[in-house]
Coordinates of C-alpha atoms and ligand atoms in Angstrom, one line a residue:
X196 CA -17.4 -126.2 94.7
X197 CA -14.0 -124.8 94.0
X198 CA -12.3 -128.1 95.1
X199 CA -14.6 -129.9 92.7
X200 CA -13.8 -127.7 89.7
X201 CA -10.1 -127.8 90.5
X202 CA -10.2 -131.7 90.6
X203 CA -12.0 -131.6 87.2
X204 CA -9.3 -129.4 85.7
X205 CA -6.6 -131.7 87.1
X206 CA -8.4 -134.7 85.6
X207 CA -8.6 -132.9 82.3
X208 CA -4.9 -132.2 82.2
X209 CA -4.1 -135.8 83.2
X210 CA -6.3 -137.0 80.4
X211 CA -4.6 -134.7 77.8
X212 CA -1.1 -135.7 79.1
X213 CA -1.9 -139.5 78.9
X214 CA -3.4 -139.2 75.4
X215 CA -0.3 -137.3 74.2
X216 CA 2.1 -139.9 75.8
X217 CA 0.2 -142.8 74.3
X218 CA -0.1 -141.2 70.8
X219 CA 3.6 -140.5 71.0
X220 CA 4.3 -144.1 72.0
X221 CA 2.3 -145.4 69.1
X222 CA 4.1 -143.1 66.7
X223 CA 7.5 -144.3 68.0
X224 CA 6.3 -147.9 67.9
X225 CA 5.4 -147.7 64.1
X226 CA 8.6 -145.7 63.5
X227 CA 10.8 -148.4 65.1
X228 CA 8.6 -151.3 64.2
X229 CA 11.0 -152.6 61.4
X230 CA 14.1 -152.1 63.5
X231 CA 12.4 -153.8 66.4
X232 CA 11.4 -156.8 64.3
X233 CA 15.0 -157.0 62.9
X234 CA 16.4 -157.0 66.5
X235 CA 14.0 -159.7 67.6
X236 CA 14.8 -161.8 64.5
X237 CA 18.5 -161.4 65.1
X238 CA 18.1 -162.6 68.7
X239 CA 15.3 -165.1 68.5
X240 CA 15.4 -166.4 64.9
X241 CA 13.3 -165.8 61.8
X242 CA 10.0 -167.0 63.5
X243 CA 10.0 -164.0 65.8
X244 CA 9.2 -161.7 62.8
X245 CA 5.8 -163.3 62.2
X246 CA 5.2 -163.9 65.9
X247 CA 2.4 -162.2 67.7
X248 CA 4.8 -160.9 70.3
X249 CA 5.6 -157.7 68.5
X250 CA 1.9 -157.0 68.1
X251 CA 1.1 -157.1 71.9
X252 CA 2.4 -153.6 72.7
X253 CA 0.5 -152.4 69.6
X254 CA -2.7 -153.9 70.9
X255 CA -2.1 -152.5 74.4
X256 CA -1.4 -149.0 73.1
X257 CA -4.5 -148.9 70.8
X258 CA -6.6 -150.3 73.7
X259 CA -5.5 -147.5 76.0
X260 CA -6.3 -145.0 73.3
X261 CA -9.7 -146.5 72.8
X262 CA -10.3 -146.4 76.6
X263 CA -9.4 -142.7 76.7
X264 CA -11.6 -142.0 73.7
X265 CA -14.6 -143.7 75.3
X266 CA -14.0 -141.7 78.5
X267 CA -13.9 -138.5 76.5
X268 CA -17.1 -139.3 74.6
X269 CA -18.9 -140.5 77.8
X270 CA -18.0 -137.2 79.6
X271 CA -19.2 -135.2 76.6
X272 CA -22.5 -137.0 76.4
X273 CA -23.3 -137.5 80.1
X274 CA -21.5 -134.7 81.9
X275 CA -22.2 -132.0 79.4
X276 CA -25.0 -132.8 77.0
X277 CA -27.2 -134.8 79.4
X278 CA -26.8 -132.4 82.3
X279 CA -27.6 -129.3 80.2
X280 CA -30.6 -130.9 78.5
X281 CA -32.1 -132.8 81.5
X282 CA -30.8 -130.7 84.4
X283 CA -29.6 -133.6 86.5
X284 CA -26.7 -136.0 86.5
X285 CA -26.9 -139.1 84.3
X286 CA -27.4 -142.4 86.2
X287 CA -24.1 -144.2 86.9
X288 CA -25.5 -147.4 85.5
X289 CA -26.3 -145.9 82.1
X290 CA -22.8 -144.4 81.9
X291 CA -21.2 -147.7 82.9
X292 CA -23.2 -149.7 80.3
X293 CA -22.3 -147.2 77.6
X294 CA -18.6 -147.3 78.5
X295 CA -18.5 -151.1 78.6
X296 CA -20.2 -151.6 75.3
X297 CA -18.2 -148.8 73.5
X298 CA -14.9 -150.1 74.9
X299 CA -15.7 -153.8 74.1
X300 CA -16.7 -152.8 70.5
X301 CA -13.5 -150.8 69.9
X302 CA -11.4 -153.5 71.5
X303 CA -12.8 -156.2 69.2
X304 CA -12.3 -154.0 66.2
X305 CA -8.7 -153.3 67.1
X306 CA -8.0 -156.9 67.9
X307 CA -9.5 -158.0 64.5
X308 CA -7.4 -155.5 62.8
X309 CA -4.1 -156.5 64.5
X310 CA -4.7 -160.3 64.7
X311 CA -6.5 -160.8 61.4
X312 CA -5.8 -164.5 61.5
X313 CA -7.6 -165.0 64.8
X314 CA -11.3 -165.4 64.7
X315 CA -12.6 -163.9 67.9
X316 CA -16.2 -164.7 67.2
X317 CA -15.4 -168.4 66.7
X318 CA -13.4 -168.3 69.9
X319 CA -16.4 -167.1 71.9
X320 CA -19.1 -169.1 70.2
X321 CA -17.3 -172.5 70.2
X322 CA -15.9 -172.3 73.6
X323 CA -18.9 -173.7 75.6
X324 CA -16.8 -174.4 78.7
X325 CA -15.6 -170.8 78.6
X326 CA -19.2 -169.7 78.5
X327 CA -20.2 -171.9 81.4
X328 CA -17.3 -170.7 83.5
X329 CA -18.0 -167.0 82.8
X330 CA -21.7 -167.6 83.4
X331 CA -21.2 -169.2 86.8
X332 CA -18.6 -166.6 87.9
X333 CA -20.8 -163.7 86.9
X334 CA -24.1 -165.2 88.1
X335 CA -24.6 -162.7 90.9
X336 CA -23.0 -159.8 89.1
X337 CA -25.2 -160.3 86.0
X338 CA -28.3 -160.7 88.3
X339 CA -27.5 -157.3 89.8
X340 CA -26.8 -155.8 86.5
X341 CA -30.1 -156.8 85.0
X342 CA -32.0 -156.0 88.2
X343 CA -30.3 -152.6 88.0
X344 CA -31.4 -152.1 84.4
X345 CA -35.0 -152.9 85.3
X346 CA -34.8 -150.5 88.3
X347 CA -33.6 -147.8 86.0
X348 CA -36.3 -148.6 83.4
X349 CA -39.1 -148.5 86.1
X350 CA -37.7 -145.5 87.9
X351 CA -39.4 -146.3 91.2
X352 CA -37.1 -144.0 93.0
X353 CA -34.4 -141.4 92.4
X354 CA -31.3 -140.1 94.1
X355 CA -32.4 -137.9 97.0
X356 CA -35.5 -139.9 97.8
X357 CA -36.0 -141.5 101.2
X358 CA -36.5 -145.3 101.1
X359 CA -37.1 -148.1 103.5
X360 CA -35.8 -151.4 102.1
X361 CA -34.9 -155.0 103.1
X362 CA -36.0 -157.2 106.0
X363 CA -33.9 -155.1 108.3
X364 CA -35.9 -152.0 107.2
X365 CA -32.8 -150.0 106.3
X366 CA -34.0 -146.4 106.1
X367 CA -32.1 -143.4 104.5
X368 CA -31.6 -141.1 101.6
X369 CA -30.5 -142.7 98.3
X370 CA -27.0 -141.4 97.4
X371 CA -26.5 -143.4 94.1
X372 CA -27.8 -146.3 92.1
X373 CA -25.0 -148.2 90.3
X374 CA -24.9 -151.3 88.2
X375 CA -24.4 -153.4 91.3
X376 CA -26.2 -151.8 94.3
X377 CA -28.3 -149.0 95.7
X378 CA -26.3 -146.8 98.1
X379 CA -28.3 -145.4 101.0
X380 CA -27.1 -142.9 103.7
X381 CA -28.9 -143.7 106.9
X382 CA -30.0 -141.2 109.4
X383 CA -27.1 -142.3 111.6
X384 CA -24.9 -141.2 108.7
X385 CA -23.9 -144.8 107.8
X386 CA -23.7 -146.1 104.3
X387 CA -25.8 -149.2 103.5
X388 CA -25.5 -151.0 100.1
X389 CA -28.4 -153.0 99.0
X390 CA -27.6 -155.1 95.9
X391 CA -30.0 -154.5 93.0
X392 CA -31.1 -158.1 92.8
X393 CA -32.1 -158.1 96.5
X394 CA -33.8 -154.7 96.1
X395 CA -35.8 -156.0 93.1
X396 CA -37.1 -158.9 95.2
X397 CA -38.1 -156.9 98.3
X398 CA -41.0 -154.6 99.0
X399 CA -39.5 -151.0 99.0
X400 CA -41.2 -148.0 100.6
X401 CA -40.3 -144.8 98.8
X402 CA -40.9 -141.2 99.9
X403 CA -40.1 -139.3 96.8
X404 CA -38.3 -136.0 97.2
X405 CA -40.8 -134.1 95.0
X406 CA -43.8 -135.6 96.9
X407 CA -45.6 -134.1 99.9
X408 CA -44.9 -136.9 102.3
X409 CA -46.8 -137.2 105.6
X410 CA -45.9 -138.4 109.1
X411 CA -47.9 -139.5 112.1
X412 CA -47.1 -138.4 115.7
X413 CA -49.0 -140.0 118.6
X414 CA -49.9 -138.8 122.0
X415 CA -52.6 -139.4 124.7
X416 CA -54.8 -137.1 126.8
X417 CA -57.0 -137.5 129.8
X418 CA -60.7 -138.5 129.3
X419 CA -61.7 -135.3 131.1
X420 CA -60.1 -133.1 128.4
X421 CA -62.3 -131.7 125.6
X422 CA -61.6 -133.4 122.2
X423 CA -62.7 -130.3 120.3
X424 CA -60.4 -128.1 122.3
X425 CA -57.5 -130.6 121.9
X426 CA -57.9 -130.7 118.1
X427 CA -57.9 -126.9 117.8
X428 CA -55.0 -126.3 120.2
X429 CA -52.7 -129.0 118.8
X430 CA -53.4 -128.2 115.1
X431 CA -52.6 -124.5 115.7
X432 CA -49.4 -125.4 117.6
X433 CA -48.2 -127.8 114.9
X434 CA -49.0 -125.9 111.7
X435 CA -46.4 -123.2 112.0
X436 CA -43.5 -125.5 113.2
X437 CA -40.4 -125.5 111.0
X438 CA -40.6 -127.9 108.0
X439 CA -44.3 -128.6 108.5
X440 CA -45.8 -127.9 105.0
X441 CA -48.1 -124.9 104.7
X442 CA -49.8 -126.5 101.8
X443 CA -51.9 -128.9 103.8
X444 CA -53.2 -128.2 107.3
X445 CA -52.2 -130.9 109.9
X446 CA -54.9 -133.3 110.9
X447 CA -55.5 -134.1 114.6
X448 CA -57.8 -137.0 115.2
X449 CA -58.7 -139.6 117.8
X450 CA -57.0 -142.9 117.0
X451 CA -58.4 -145.0 119.8
X452 CA -60.2 -144.8 123.1
X453 CA -57.6 -146.5 125.2
X454 CA -57.6 -148.0 128.7
X455 CA -56.2 -144.9 130.4
X456 CA -56.3 -142.2 127.7
X457 CA -57.8 -140.8 124.6
X458 CA -55.2 -141.8 122.0
X459 CA -54.5 -139.2 119.4
X460 CA -52.6 -138.9 116.1
X461 CA -51.3 -135.8 114.4
X462 CA -50.9 -136.2 110.7
X463 CA -48.7 -133.6 109.1
X464 CA -46.9 -133.1 105.8
X465 CA -43.3 -132.2 105.5
X466 CA -41.4 -129.8 103.1
X467 CA -38.3 -131.9 103.4
X468 CA -39.0 -135.5 104.3
X469 CA -35.4 -136.4 104.9
X470 CA -35.6 -134.3 108.1
X471 CA -38.5 -136.2 109.6
X472 CA -36.8 -137.2 112.8
X473 CA -36.2 -133.6 113.8
X474 CA -39.6 -132.5 112.7
X475 CA -41.4 -135.3 114.6
X476 CA -39.5 -134.2 117.7
X477 CA -40.4 -130.6 117.2
X478 CA -44.0 -131.5 116.7
X479 CA -44.0 -133.5 120.0
X480 CA -42.4 -130.5 121.7
X481 CA -45.1 -128.1 120.3
X482 CA -47.8 -130.5 121.4
X483 CA -46.4 -130.5 125.0
X484 CA -46.3 -126.7 125.2
X485 CA -49.7 -126.3 123.6
X486 CA -51.3 -128.8 126.0
X487 CA -49.6 -127.2 129.0
X488 CA -50.7 -123.6 128.1
X489 CA -54.3 -124.6 127.5
X490 CA -54.7 -126.7 130.7
X491 CA -54.9 -130.0 128.8
X492 CA -53.1 -133.0 130.3
X493 CA -51.1 -135.9 128.9
X494 CA -52.4 -139.2 130.1
X495 CA -50.3 -141.8 131.8
X496 CA -51.3 -145.1 133.4
X497 CA -53.1 -144.3 136.7
X498 CA -52.1 -145.9 140.0
X499 CA -53.1 -145.4 143.6
X500 CA -50.2 -144.4 145.9
X501 CA -50.2 -144.1 149.7
X502 CA -47.8 -141.3 150.6
X503 CA -46.1 -140.9 153.9
X504 CA -46.4 -137.3 155.0
X505 CA -43.5 -135.7 156.8
X506 CA -43.5 -132.4 158.6
X507 CA -42.0 -129.8 156.2
X508 CA -41.2 -126.1 156.2
X509 CA -44.0 -124.3 154.3
X510 CA -43.0 -124.2 150.5
X511 CA -43.1 -120.9 148.7
X512 CA -46.5 -120.8 146.8
X513 CA -46.6 -120.1 143.1
X514 CA -48.6 -116.9 143.9
X515 CA -45.8 -115.6 146.2
X516 CA -43.2 -116.3 143.4
X517 CA -45.4 -114.4 140.9
X518 CA -45.9 -111.4 143.4
X519 CA -42.1 -111.4 143.8
X520 CA -41.6 -111.3 140.0
X521 CA -44.1 -108.5 139.6
X522 CA -42.5 -106.4 142.4
X523 CA -39.3 -106.5 140.3
X524 CA -41.1 -104.9 137.3
X525 CA -40.1 -101.2 137.3
X526 CA -43.6 -99.8 136.5
X527 CA -45.2 -101.9 139.3
X528 CA -42.7 -100.7 142.0
X529 CA -45.2 -98.1 143.5
X530 CA -47.7 -101.0 144.3
X531 CA -48.1 -102.1 147.9
X532 CA -47.5 -105.8 148.9
X533 CA -51.3 -106.4 149.1
X534 CA -51.8 -104.8 145.6
X535 CA -49.0 -107.0 144.2
X536 CA -50.6 -110.1 145.8
X537 CA -54.0 -109.2 144.2
X538 CA -52.3 -108.6 140.8
X539 CA -50.5 -112.0 141.1
X540 CA -53.8 -113.7 141.7
X541 CA -55.2 -112.1 138.6
X542 CA -52.3 -113.3 136.3
X543 CA -52.2 -116.4 134.2
X544 CA -48.9 -118.2 133.5
X545 CA -48.1 -119.6 130.0
X546 CA -45.1 -121.5 128.7
X547 CA -43.8 -121.1 125.1
X548 CA -41.3 -123.2 123.2
X549 CA -38.2 -121.6 121.5
X550 CA -39.3 -120.1 118.2
X551 CA -43.0 -119.9 119.1
X552 CA -44.8 -116.6 118.4
X553 CA -46.5 -115.1 121.5
X554 CA -47.9 -112.0 119.9
X555 CA -48.5 -111.3 116.2
X556 CA -48.4 -107.7 114.8
X557 CA -51.8 -106.5 113.7
X558 CA -53.8 -108.8 116.1
X559 CA -56.2 -107.3 118.6
X560 CA -54.9 -107.5 122.2
X561 CA -56.4 -107.0 125.6
X562 CA -53.6 -108.1 127.9
X563 CA -50.0 -107.5 128.6
X564 CA -47.2 -109.9 129.6
X565 CA -44.3 -110.0 132.1
X566 CA -41.4 -112.3 131.3
X567 CA -41.2 -114.7 134.3
X568 CA -38.4 -116.9 132.9
X569 CA -36.6 -116.9 129.5
X570 CA -36.2 -114.3 126.7
X571 CA -38.3 -113.0 123.9
X572 CA -37.5 -110.9 120.8
X573 CA -39.6 -108.0 119.7
X574 CA -39.6 -108.0 115.9
X575 CA -41.0 -105.9 113.1
X576 CA -41.1 -107.2 109.5
X577 CA -39.4 -104.9 107.0
X578 CA -39.2 -105.8 103.3
X579 CA -40.3 -109.3 104.1
X580 CA -37.5 -109.9 106.7
X581 CA -37.9 -109.7 110.5
X582 CA -35.8 -107.0 112.3
X583 CA -35.3 -107.4 116.0
X584 CA -36.2 -104.1 117.8
X585 CA -35.5 -105.4 121.3
X586 CA -34.8 -108.4 123.4
X587 CA -36.7 -108.6 126.6
X588 CA -35.7 -110.8 129.6
X589 CA -37.0 -111.7 133.1
X590 CA -38.9 -108.8 134.7
X591 CA -39.5 -107.0 131.4
X592 CA -43.0 -106.5 130.1
X593 CA -44.6 -106.3 126.6
X594 CA -48.0 -106.2 125.0
X595 CA -48.8 -103.0 127.0
X596 CA -49.2 -100.9 123.9
X597 CA -52.3 -102.6 122.6
X598 CA -53.7 -103.1 126.1
X599 CA -53.5 -99.5 127.1
X600 CA -54.3 -97.8 123.8
X601 CA -56.7 -100.2 122.2
X602 CA -54.7 -100.1 119.0
X603 CA -53.7 -103.4 117.2
X604 CA -50.4 -105.1 118.3
X605 CA -47.4 -103.1 116.9
X606 CA -44.8 -105.9 116.6
X607 CA -44.3 -109.7 116.7
X608 CA -43.0 -111.1 119.9
X609 CA -41.2 -114.4 119.5
X610 CA -39.7 -116.7 122.2
X611 CA -35.9 -117.0 121.9
X612 CA -35.8 -119.9 124.4
X613 CA -38.3 -121.7 126.6
X614 CA -40.1 -118.8 128.1
X615 CA -42.7 -118.5 130.8
X616 CA -44.8 -115.3 130.8
X617 CA -47.4 -113.9 133.2
X618 CA -50.5 -112.5 131.4
X619 CA -52.3 -109.5 133.0
X620 CA -55.7 -108.7 131.6
X621 CA -57.6 -105.4 131.2
X622 CA -59.8 -105.8 134.3
X623 CA -56.8 -106.3 136.6
X624 CA -55.0 -103.2 135.2
X625 CA -58.1 -101.0 135.5
X626 CA -58.3 -101.9 139.2
X627 CA -54.7 -101.0 139.7
X628 CA -54.9 -97.7 137.8
X629 CA -57.8 -96.6 140.0
X630 CA -55.8 -96.9 143.2
X631 CA -52.4 -95.8 141.6
X632 CA -53.0 -93.0 139.1
X633 CA -49.1 -92.4 138.8
X634 CA -48.8 -95.8 137.2
X635 CA -50.6 -94.7 134.1
X636 CA -48.0 -91.9 133.8
X637 CA -44.9 -94.2 134.0
X638 CA -46.4 -96.7 131.6
X639 CA -47.2 -93.8 129.2
X640 CA -43.5 -93.0 129.2
X641 CA -42.5 -96.5 128.3
X642 CA -45.0 -96.7 125.5
X643 CA -44.0 -93.3 124.1
X644 CA -40.3 -94.5 124.2
X645 CA -41.1 -97.7 122.4
X646 CA -43.3 -96.0 119.8
X647 CA -40.4 -93.7 119.1
X648 CA -38.1 -96.7 118.7
X649 CA -40.4 -98.4 116.3
X650 CA -40.8 -95.2 114.3
X651 CA -37.1 -94.4 114.2
X652 CA -36.2 -98.0 113.3
X653 CA -33.3 -98.0 115.7
X654 CA -32.3 -100.5 118.5
X655 CA -31.4 -97.7 120.9
X656 CA -34.0 -95.8 123.0
X657 CA -34.5 -92.5 121.4
X658 CA -35.3 -89.2 123.0
X659 CA -39.0 -89.0 123.8
X660 CA -40.7 -85.8 124.1
X661 CA -43.0 -84.8 126.9
X662 CA -45.8 -84.1 124.4
X663 CA -45.7 -87.6 123.0
X664 CA -45.9 -89.3 126.4
X665 CA -48.7 -86.8 127.4
X666 CA -50.6 -87.9 124.3
X667 CA -50.2 -91.5 125.2
X668 CA -51.3 -90.8 128.8
X669 CA -54.4 -89.1 127.6
X670 CA -55.3 -92.0 125.4
X671 CA -54.7 -94.5 128.3
X672 CA -57.0 -92.4 130.5
X673 CA -59.7 -92.3 127.8
X674 CA -59.4 -96.0 127.1
X675 CA -59.6 -97.0 130.8
X676 CA -62.2 -94.4 131.6
X677 CA -59.9 -92.7 134.2
X678 CA -60.0 -89.1 135.2
Ligands
CMP759 P1 -48.1 -104.4 121.6 O1 -48.2 -103.4 120.5 O2 -49.3 -104.6 122.4 O3 -47.5 -105.7 121.0 C1 -46.2 -105.8 120.6 C2 -45.3 -105.4 121.7 O4 -43.9 -105.3 121.5 C3 -45.6 -103.9 122.1 O5 -47.0 -103.9 122.6 C4 -44.5 -103.6 123.1 O6 -44.8 -104.2 124.3 C5 -43.4 -104.4 122.5 N1 -42.5 -103.4 121.8 C6 -42.7 -102.7 120.7 N2 -41.7 -101.9 120.4 C7 -40.8 -102.1 121.4 C8 -39.5 -101.6 121.7 N3 -38.9 -100.6 120.9 N4 -38.8 -102.0 122.7 C9 -39.4 -103.0 123.5 N5 -40.6 -103.5 123.3 C10 -41.3 -103.1 122.3

């Protein structure tokens, strides 16, 4: 911004300087015109006095002054007045046409004034050959020029719109429309110039910037998966992704019953269409995680394979891994190996994408979670902005407050990276409490501590009083029907 305004100031000073120099040159020219003529006559004979030679610098100086004048008026009209009144930059084509016409007019006037004996009009109208030469030379340029004018009159697209144009399907954001070509910046950050006359002949696909533009993303599921469930799960996963418009809910529908899959399309609308590549990718990612979490399966061509079985050492089962993870959670440390195994059987694993919300403040909740892999942030919303209260990593747990007290969720929990969590439900915890009464006590401490953190609005654990944790313990016992 600063660089732009400093270059404007520089241009302004160059303009003033040049104008002063040219005006001075003109003044000096008229001042010494007689002396100059005499000098020429003395050297070249009396004919030099009437000759047009002396008038050439005069014509040049006046033309430069006319050019500077046109630049000044054009800046005044288009940079200042047009921008203030319309709020956007004037099209380059309009500016160029104005400058060319104004300058040609001024040049003809000056020429007529200085060379009164030459009839410019006659020169142009009688010179048919001149006309043919100019016409042929400018054929393409004039074609572009008039196609440009018609594009500006129709206004089928504006700077900032995304377009697809030409047989090679050039796709990108329009950077400028000049009297010769449309300049597009492609998504590979290349510049493509499509001449106006070509653009006028081709079909052009425009996604206007001010329009809610939609995209389609395709995927396939197994025939054994429920369509109703797929629609619900995918729609919910896609609707809160970045850059997916909140104005229209995404549509998930069956596109085809294919050979080896139900073929689906997700139609969604974008806030900023120019970022559709990233958003398509994010939507596909969300679909993957949502299907995975909900036990739905992507389809792929099915094939029968005959596998050779080799003797192997017994692999560690998923259940053993989970029991291992649970044993590292501090509040579960009093549990026996058998109890940990039972608890592991009762847990459900879920995977979340970076940025996905696992828990929303205010929702009902009847389960808690242990972070198996990854990281989550616990956030509260203050004055419309999220504040991170804590970051929890592998082996930490969350969601215990609503589970043990029956209150609504106290905070949002958002995945900071790809995160796998283990969900433990009410029934599994009740069973554990009955055999391990001390567990309720240690959990009540954690809850009281976290409640104090939330209330204090600080990132550090605060001092928690014995009364507070006793209160929590009483409510856990009440809620779980423990003695
Ligand atoms: P719950 O209220 O069920 O849902 C939001 C969860 O965020 C909450 O349970 C806690 O597990 C967790 N939480 C709230 N405050 C904190 C905190 N200060 N430190 C760590 N975790 C917290």
